[in-house]
PDB file of C-alpha atoms in Angstrom:
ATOM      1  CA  UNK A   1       0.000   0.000   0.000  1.00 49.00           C
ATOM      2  CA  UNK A   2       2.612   2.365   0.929  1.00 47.00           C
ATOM      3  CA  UNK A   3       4.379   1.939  -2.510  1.00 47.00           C
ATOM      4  CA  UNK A   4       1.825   2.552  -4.219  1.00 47.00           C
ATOM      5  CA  UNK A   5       0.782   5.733  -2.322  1.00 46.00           C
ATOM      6  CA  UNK A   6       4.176   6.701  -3.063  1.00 49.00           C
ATOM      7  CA  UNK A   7       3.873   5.851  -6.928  1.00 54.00           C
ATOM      8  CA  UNK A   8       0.612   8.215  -6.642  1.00 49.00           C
ATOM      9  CA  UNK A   9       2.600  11.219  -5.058  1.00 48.00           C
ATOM     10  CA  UNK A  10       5.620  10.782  -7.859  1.00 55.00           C
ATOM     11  CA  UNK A  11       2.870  11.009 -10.390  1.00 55.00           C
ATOM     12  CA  UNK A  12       1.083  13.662  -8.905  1.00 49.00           C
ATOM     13  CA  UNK A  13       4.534  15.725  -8.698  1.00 53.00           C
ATOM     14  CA  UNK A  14       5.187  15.114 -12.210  1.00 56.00           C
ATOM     15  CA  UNK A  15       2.280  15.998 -13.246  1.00 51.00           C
ATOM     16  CA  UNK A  16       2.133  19.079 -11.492  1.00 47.00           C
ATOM     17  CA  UNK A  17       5.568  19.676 -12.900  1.00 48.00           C
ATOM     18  CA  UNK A  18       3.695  19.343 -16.430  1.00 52.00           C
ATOM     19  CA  UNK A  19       1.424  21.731 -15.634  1.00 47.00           C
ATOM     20  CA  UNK A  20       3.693  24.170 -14.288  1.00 48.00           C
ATOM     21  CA  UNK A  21       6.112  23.861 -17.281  1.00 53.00           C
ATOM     22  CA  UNK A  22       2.881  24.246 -19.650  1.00 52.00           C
ATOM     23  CA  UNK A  23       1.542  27.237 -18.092  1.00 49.00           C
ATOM     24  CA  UNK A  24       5.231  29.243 -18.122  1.00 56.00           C
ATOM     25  CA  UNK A  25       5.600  27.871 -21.933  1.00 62.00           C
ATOM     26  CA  UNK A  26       1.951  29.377 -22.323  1.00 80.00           C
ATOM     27  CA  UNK A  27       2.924  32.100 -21.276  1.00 87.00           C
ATOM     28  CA  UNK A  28       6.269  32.845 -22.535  1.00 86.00           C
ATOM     29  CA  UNK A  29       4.422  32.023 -26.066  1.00 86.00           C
ATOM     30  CA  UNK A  30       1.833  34.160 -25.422  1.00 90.00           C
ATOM     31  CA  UNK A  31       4.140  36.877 -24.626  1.00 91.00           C
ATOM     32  CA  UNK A  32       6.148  36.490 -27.968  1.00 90.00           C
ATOM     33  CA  UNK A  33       3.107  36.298 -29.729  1.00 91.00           C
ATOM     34  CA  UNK A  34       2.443  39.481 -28.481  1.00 93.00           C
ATOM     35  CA  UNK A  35       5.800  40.825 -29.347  1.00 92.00           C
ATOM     36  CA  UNK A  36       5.604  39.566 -32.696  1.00 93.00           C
ATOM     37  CA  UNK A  37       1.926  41.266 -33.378  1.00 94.00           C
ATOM     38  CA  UNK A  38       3.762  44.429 -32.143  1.00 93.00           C
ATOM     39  CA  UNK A  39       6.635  44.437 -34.383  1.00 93.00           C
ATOM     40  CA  UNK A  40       4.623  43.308 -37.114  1.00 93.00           C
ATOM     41  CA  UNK A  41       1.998  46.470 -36.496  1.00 95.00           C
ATOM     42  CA  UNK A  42       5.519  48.702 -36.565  1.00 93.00           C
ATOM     43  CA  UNK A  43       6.676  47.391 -39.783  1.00 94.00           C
ATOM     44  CA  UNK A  44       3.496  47.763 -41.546  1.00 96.00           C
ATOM     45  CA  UNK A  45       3.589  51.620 -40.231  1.00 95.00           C
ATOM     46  CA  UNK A  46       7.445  51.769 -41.356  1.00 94.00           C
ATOM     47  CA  UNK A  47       6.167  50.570 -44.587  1.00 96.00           C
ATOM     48  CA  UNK A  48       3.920  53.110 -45.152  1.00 96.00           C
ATOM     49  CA  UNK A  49       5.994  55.781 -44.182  1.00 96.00           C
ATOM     50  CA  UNK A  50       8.652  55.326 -46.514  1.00 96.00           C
ATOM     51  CA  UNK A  51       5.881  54.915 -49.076  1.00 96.00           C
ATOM     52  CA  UNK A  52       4.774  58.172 -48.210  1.00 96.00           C
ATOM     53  CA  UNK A  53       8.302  59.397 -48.085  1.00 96.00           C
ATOM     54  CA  UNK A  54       9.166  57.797 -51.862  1.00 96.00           C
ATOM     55  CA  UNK A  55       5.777  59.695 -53.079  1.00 96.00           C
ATOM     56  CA  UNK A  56       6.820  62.769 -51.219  1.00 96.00           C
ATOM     57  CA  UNK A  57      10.413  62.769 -52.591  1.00 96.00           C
ATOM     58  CA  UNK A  58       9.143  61.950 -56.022  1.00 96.00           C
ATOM     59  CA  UNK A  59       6.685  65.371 -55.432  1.00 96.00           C
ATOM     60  CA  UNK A  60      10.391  67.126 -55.056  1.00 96.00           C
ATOM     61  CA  UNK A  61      11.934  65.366 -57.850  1.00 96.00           C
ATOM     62  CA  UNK A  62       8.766  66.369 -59.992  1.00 96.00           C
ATOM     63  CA  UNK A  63       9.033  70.249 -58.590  1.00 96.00           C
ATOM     64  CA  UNK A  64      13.071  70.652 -59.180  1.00 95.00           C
ATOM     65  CA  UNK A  65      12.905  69.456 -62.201  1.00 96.00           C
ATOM     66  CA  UNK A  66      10.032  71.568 -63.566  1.00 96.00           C
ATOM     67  CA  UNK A  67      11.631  74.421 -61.966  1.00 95.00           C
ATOM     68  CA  UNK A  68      15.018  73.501 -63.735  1.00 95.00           C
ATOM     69  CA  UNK A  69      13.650  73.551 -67.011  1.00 96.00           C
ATOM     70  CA  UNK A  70      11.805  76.306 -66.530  1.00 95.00           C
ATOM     71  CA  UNK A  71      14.833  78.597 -65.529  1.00 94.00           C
ATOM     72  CA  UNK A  72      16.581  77.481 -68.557  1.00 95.00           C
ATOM     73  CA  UNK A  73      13.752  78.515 -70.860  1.00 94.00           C
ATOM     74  CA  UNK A  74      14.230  81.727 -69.280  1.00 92.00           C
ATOM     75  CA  UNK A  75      17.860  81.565 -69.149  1.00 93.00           C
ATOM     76  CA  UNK A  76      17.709  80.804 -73.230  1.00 93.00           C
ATOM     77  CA  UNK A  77      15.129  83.821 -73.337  1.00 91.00           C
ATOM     78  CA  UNK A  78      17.769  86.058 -71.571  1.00 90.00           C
ATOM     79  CA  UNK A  79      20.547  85.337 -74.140  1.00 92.00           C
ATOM     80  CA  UNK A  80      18.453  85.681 -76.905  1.00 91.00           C
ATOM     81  CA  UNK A  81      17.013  89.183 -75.631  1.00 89.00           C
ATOM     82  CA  UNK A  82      20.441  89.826 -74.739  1.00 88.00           C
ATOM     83  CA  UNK A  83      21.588  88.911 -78.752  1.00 89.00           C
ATOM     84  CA  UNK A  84      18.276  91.313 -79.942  1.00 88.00           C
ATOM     85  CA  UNK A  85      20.098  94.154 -77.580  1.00 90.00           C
ATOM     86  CA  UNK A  86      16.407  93.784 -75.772  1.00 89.00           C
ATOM     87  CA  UNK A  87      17.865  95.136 -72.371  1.00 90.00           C
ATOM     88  CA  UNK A  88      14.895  95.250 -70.302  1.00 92.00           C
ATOM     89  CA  UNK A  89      13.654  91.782 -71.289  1.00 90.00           C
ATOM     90  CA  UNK A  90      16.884  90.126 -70.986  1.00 89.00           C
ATOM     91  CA  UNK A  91      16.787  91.528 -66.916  1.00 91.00           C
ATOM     92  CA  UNK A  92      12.925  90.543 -66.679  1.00 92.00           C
ATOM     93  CA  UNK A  93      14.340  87.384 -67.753  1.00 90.00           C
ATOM     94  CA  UNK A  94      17.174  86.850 -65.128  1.00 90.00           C
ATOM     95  CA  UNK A  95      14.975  88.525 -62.471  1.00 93.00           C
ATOM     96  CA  UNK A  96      12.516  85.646 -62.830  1.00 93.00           C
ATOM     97  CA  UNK A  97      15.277  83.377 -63.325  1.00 92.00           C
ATOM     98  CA  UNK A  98      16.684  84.387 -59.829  1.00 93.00           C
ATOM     99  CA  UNK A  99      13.397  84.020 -57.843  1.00 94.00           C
ATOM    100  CA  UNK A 100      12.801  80.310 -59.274  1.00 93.00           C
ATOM    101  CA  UNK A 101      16.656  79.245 -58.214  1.00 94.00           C
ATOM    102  CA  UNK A 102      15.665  79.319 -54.565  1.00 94.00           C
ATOM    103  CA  UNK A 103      12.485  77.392 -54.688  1.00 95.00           C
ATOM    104  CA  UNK A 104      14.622  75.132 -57.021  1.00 94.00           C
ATOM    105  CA  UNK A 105      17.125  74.617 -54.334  1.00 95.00           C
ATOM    106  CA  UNK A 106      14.773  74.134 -51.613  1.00 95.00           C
ATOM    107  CA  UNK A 107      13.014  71.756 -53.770  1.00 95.00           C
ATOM    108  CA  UNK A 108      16.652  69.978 -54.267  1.00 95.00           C
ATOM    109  CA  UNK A 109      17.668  70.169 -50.700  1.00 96.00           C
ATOM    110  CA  UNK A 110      14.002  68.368 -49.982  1.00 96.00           C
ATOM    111  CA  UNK A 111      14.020  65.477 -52.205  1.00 96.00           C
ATOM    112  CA  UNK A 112      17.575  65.226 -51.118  1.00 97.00           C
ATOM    113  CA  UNK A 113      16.746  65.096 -47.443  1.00 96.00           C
ATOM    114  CA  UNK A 114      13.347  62.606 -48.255  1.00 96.00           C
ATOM    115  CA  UNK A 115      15.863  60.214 -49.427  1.00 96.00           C
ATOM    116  CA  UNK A 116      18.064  60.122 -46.392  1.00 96.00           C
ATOM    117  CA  UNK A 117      14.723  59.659 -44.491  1.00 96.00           C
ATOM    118  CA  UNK A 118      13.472  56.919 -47.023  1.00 96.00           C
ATOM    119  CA  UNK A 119      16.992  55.265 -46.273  1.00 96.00           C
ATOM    120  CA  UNK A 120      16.824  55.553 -42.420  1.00 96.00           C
ATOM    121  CA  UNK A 121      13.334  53.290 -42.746  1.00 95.00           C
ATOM    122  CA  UNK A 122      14.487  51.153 -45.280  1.00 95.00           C
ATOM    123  CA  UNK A 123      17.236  50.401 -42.788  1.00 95.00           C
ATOM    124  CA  UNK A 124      14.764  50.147 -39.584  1.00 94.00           C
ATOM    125  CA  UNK A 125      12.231  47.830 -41.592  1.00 95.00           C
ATOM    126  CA  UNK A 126      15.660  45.426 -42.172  1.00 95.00           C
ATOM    127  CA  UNK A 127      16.299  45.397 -38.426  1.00 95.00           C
ATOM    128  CA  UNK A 128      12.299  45.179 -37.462  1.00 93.00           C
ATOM    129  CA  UNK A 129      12.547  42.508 -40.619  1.00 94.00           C
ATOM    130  CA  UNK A 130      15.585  40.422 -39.033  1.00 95.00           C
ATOM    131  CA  UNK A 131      13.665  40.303 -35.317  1.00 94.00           C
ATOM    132  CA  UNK A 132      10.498  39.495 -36.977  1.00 93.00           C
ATOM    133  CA  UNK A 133      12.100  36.392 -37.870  1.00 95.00           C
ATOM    134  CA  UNK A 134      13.803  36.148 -34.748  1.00 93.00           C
ATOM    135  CA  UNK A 135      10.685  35.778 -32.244  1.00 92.00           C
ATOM    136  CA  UNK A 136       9.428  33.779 -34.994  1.00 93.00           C
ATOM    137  CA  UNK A 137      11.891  31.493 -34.761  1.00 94.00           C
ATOM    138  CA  UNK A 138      11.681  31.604 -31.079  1.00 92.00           C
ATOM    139  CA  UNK A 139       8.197  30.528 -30.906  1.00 91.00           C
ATOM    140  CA  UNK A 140       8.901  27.140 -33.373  1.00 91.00           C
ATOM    141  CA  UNK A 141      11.498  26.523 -31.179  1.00 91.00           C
ATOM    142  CA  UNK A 142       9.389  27.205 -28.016  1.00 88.00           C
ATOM    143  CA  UNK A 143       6.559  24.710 -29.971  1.00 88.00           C
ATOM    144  CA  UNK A 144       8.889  22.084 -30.547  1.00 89.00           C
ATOM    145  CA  UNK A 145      10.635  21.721 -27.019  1.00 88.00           C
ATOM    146  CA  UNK A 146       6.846  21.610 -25.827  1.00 85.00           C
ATOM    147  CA  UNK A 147       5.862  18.557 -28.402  1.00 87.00           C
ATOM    148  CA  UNK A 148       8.710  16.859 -27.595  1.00 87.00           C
ATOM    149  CA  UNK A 149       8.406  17.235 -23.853  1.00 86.00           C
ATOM    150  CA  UNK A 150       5.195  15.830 -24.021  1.00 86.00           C
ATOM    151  CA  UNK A 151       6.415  13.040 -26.373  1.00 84.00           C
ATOM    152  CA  UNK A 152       8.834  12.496 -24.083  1.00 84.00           C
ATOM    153  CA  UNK A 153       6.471  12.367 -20.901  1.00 81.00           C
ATOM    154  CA  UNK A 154       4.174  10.012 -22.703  1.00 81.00           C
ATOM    155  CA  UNK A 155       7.162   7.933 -23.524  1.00 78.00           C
ATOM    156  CA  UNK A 156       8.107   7.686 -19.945  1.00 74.00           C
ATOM    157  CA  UNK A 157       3.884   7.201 -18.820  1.00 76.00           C
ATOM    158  CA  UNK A 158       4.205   3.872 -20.962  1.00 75.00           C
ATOM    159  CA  UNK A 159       7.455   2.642 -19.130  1.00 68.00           C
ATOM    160  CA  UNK A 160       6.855   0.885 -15.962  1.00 56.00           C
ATOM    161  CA  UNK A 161       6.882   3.076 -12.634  1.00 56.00           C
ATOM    162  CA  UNK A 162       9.907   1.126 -11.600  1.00 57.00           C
ATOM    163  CA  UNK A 163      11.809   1.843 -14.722  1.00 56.00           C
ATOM    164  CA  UNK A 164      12.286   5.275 -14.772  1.00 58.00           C
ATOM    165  CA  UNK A 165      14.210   5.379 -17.713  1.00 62.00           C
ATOM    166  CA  UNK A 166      14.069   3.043 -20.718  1.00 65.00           C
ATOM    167  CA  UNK A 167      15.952  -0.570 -20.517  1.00 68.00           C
ATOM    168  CA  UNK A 168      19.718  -1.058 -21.909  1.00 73.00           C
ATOM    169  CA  UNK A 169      19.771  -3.208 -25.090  1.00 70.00           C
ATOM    170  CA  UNK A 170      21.953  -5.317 -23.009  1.00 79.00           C
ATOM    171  CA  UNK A 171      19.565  -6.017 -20.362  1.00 78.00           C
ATOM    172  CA  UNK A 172      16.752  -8.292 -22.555  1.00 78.00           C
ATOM    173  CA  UNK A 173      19.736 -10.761 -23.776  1.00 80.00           C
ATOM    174  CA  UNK A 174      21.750 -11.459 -20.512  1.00 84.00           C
ATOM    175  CA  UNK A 175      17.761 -12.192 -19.433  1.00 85.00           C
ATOM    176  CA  UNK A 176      17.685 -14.699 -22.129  1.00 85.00           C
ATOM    177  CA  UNK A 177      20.760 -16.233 -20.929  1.00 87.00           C
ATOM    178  CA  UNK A 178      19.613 -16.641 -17.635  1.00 89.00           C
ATOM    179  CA  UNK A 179      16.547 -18.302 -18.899  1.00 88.00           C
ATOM    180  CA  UNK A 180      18.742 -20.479 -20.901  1.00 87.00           C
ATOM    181  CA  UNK A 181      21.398 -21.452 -18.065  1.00 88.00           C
ATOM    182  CA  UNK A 182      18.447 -21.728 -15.490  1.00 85.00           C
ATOM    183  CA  UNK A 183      16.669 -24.291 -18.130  1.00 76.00           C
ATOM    184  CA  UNK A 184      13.961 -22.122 -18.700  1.00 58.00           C
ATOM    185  CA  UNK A 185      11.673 -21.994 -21.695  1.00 57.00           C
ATOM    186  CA  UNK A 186      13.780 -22.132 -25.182  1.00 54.00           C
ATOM    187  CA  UNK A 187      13.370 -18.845 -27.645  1.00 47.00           C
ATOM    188  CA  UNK A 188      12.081 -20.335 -31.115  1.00 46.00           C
TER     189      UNK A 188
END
């Protein structure tokens, strides 16, 4: 009786063991779970951002370059006023050519500055991109140590309680012998 109560209570340890072990691995898979939603939510806004920051630096692109080729329209109006000895037309010209070179270079300096932002996220999505696959990883790995703990404990539920670990390959044949030697009953 007392052997058996004590099988009981080494069951009943174990299995509250189990339970234990299940409900941290719950947990800790739960929590990268939650991690993983979170970086996953952050790299969709990244995403978007440098979308908006490509269109937005394409806007810039767009406005320097119209600017550009409208100062040399006027620039080729200036020399050709200047050619006709048209004085006043010629300075009209480089008057309006002189206003349009700052919004040009603003428009430079912009698109130049929306692509060192749109490389700053590209590089952030990479990292955010690498631990992605990280706490993926993490969780497979945190899913297989669980299956194969409980393949492992319903290996060991199969065993007898007084074999707590499975049998040497030795053990079966120097049993045979002993059958043999003792004159027990022959293997066919």
């Amino acid at each position: 009786m007392a052997g058996l109560l004590g099988q009981w209570l080494a069951r009943l340890g174990e299995d509250a063991a189990g339970v234990s072990d299940a409900l941290f691995g719950d947990r800790v898979e739960r929590q990268l779970d939650q991690d993983i939603r979170g970086i996953d939510d952050t790299l969709h806004r990244v995403r978007a951002e440098i979308a908006s920051t490509k269109a937005s630096r394409i806007v810039a692109r767009q406005r320097e370059q119209e600017l550009r080729t409208r100062i040399a329209e006027l620039t080729t109006q200036a020399e050709q006023a200047l050619r006709a000895r048209k004085r006043t037309q010629a300075r009209e010209a480089a008057e309006r050519i002189v206003a349009l070179q700052d919004p040009c270079d603003e428009a430079h300096a912009q698109a130049r500055s929306l692509l060192d932002r749109e490389a700053g996220l590209a590089h952030v999505l990479e990292q955010g991109e690498y631990q992605l696959r990280r706490l993926k990883h993490q969780v497979d790995i945190l899913r297989a140590s669980a299956s194969l703990q409980q393949a492992q404990a319903s290996v060991a539920r199969r065993q007898s309680t007084e074999t707590p670990h499975p049998e040497p390959a030795m053990a079966p044949a120097r049993r045979a012998r002993q059958r043999k030697a003792a004159g027990g009953p022959e293997s066919r």
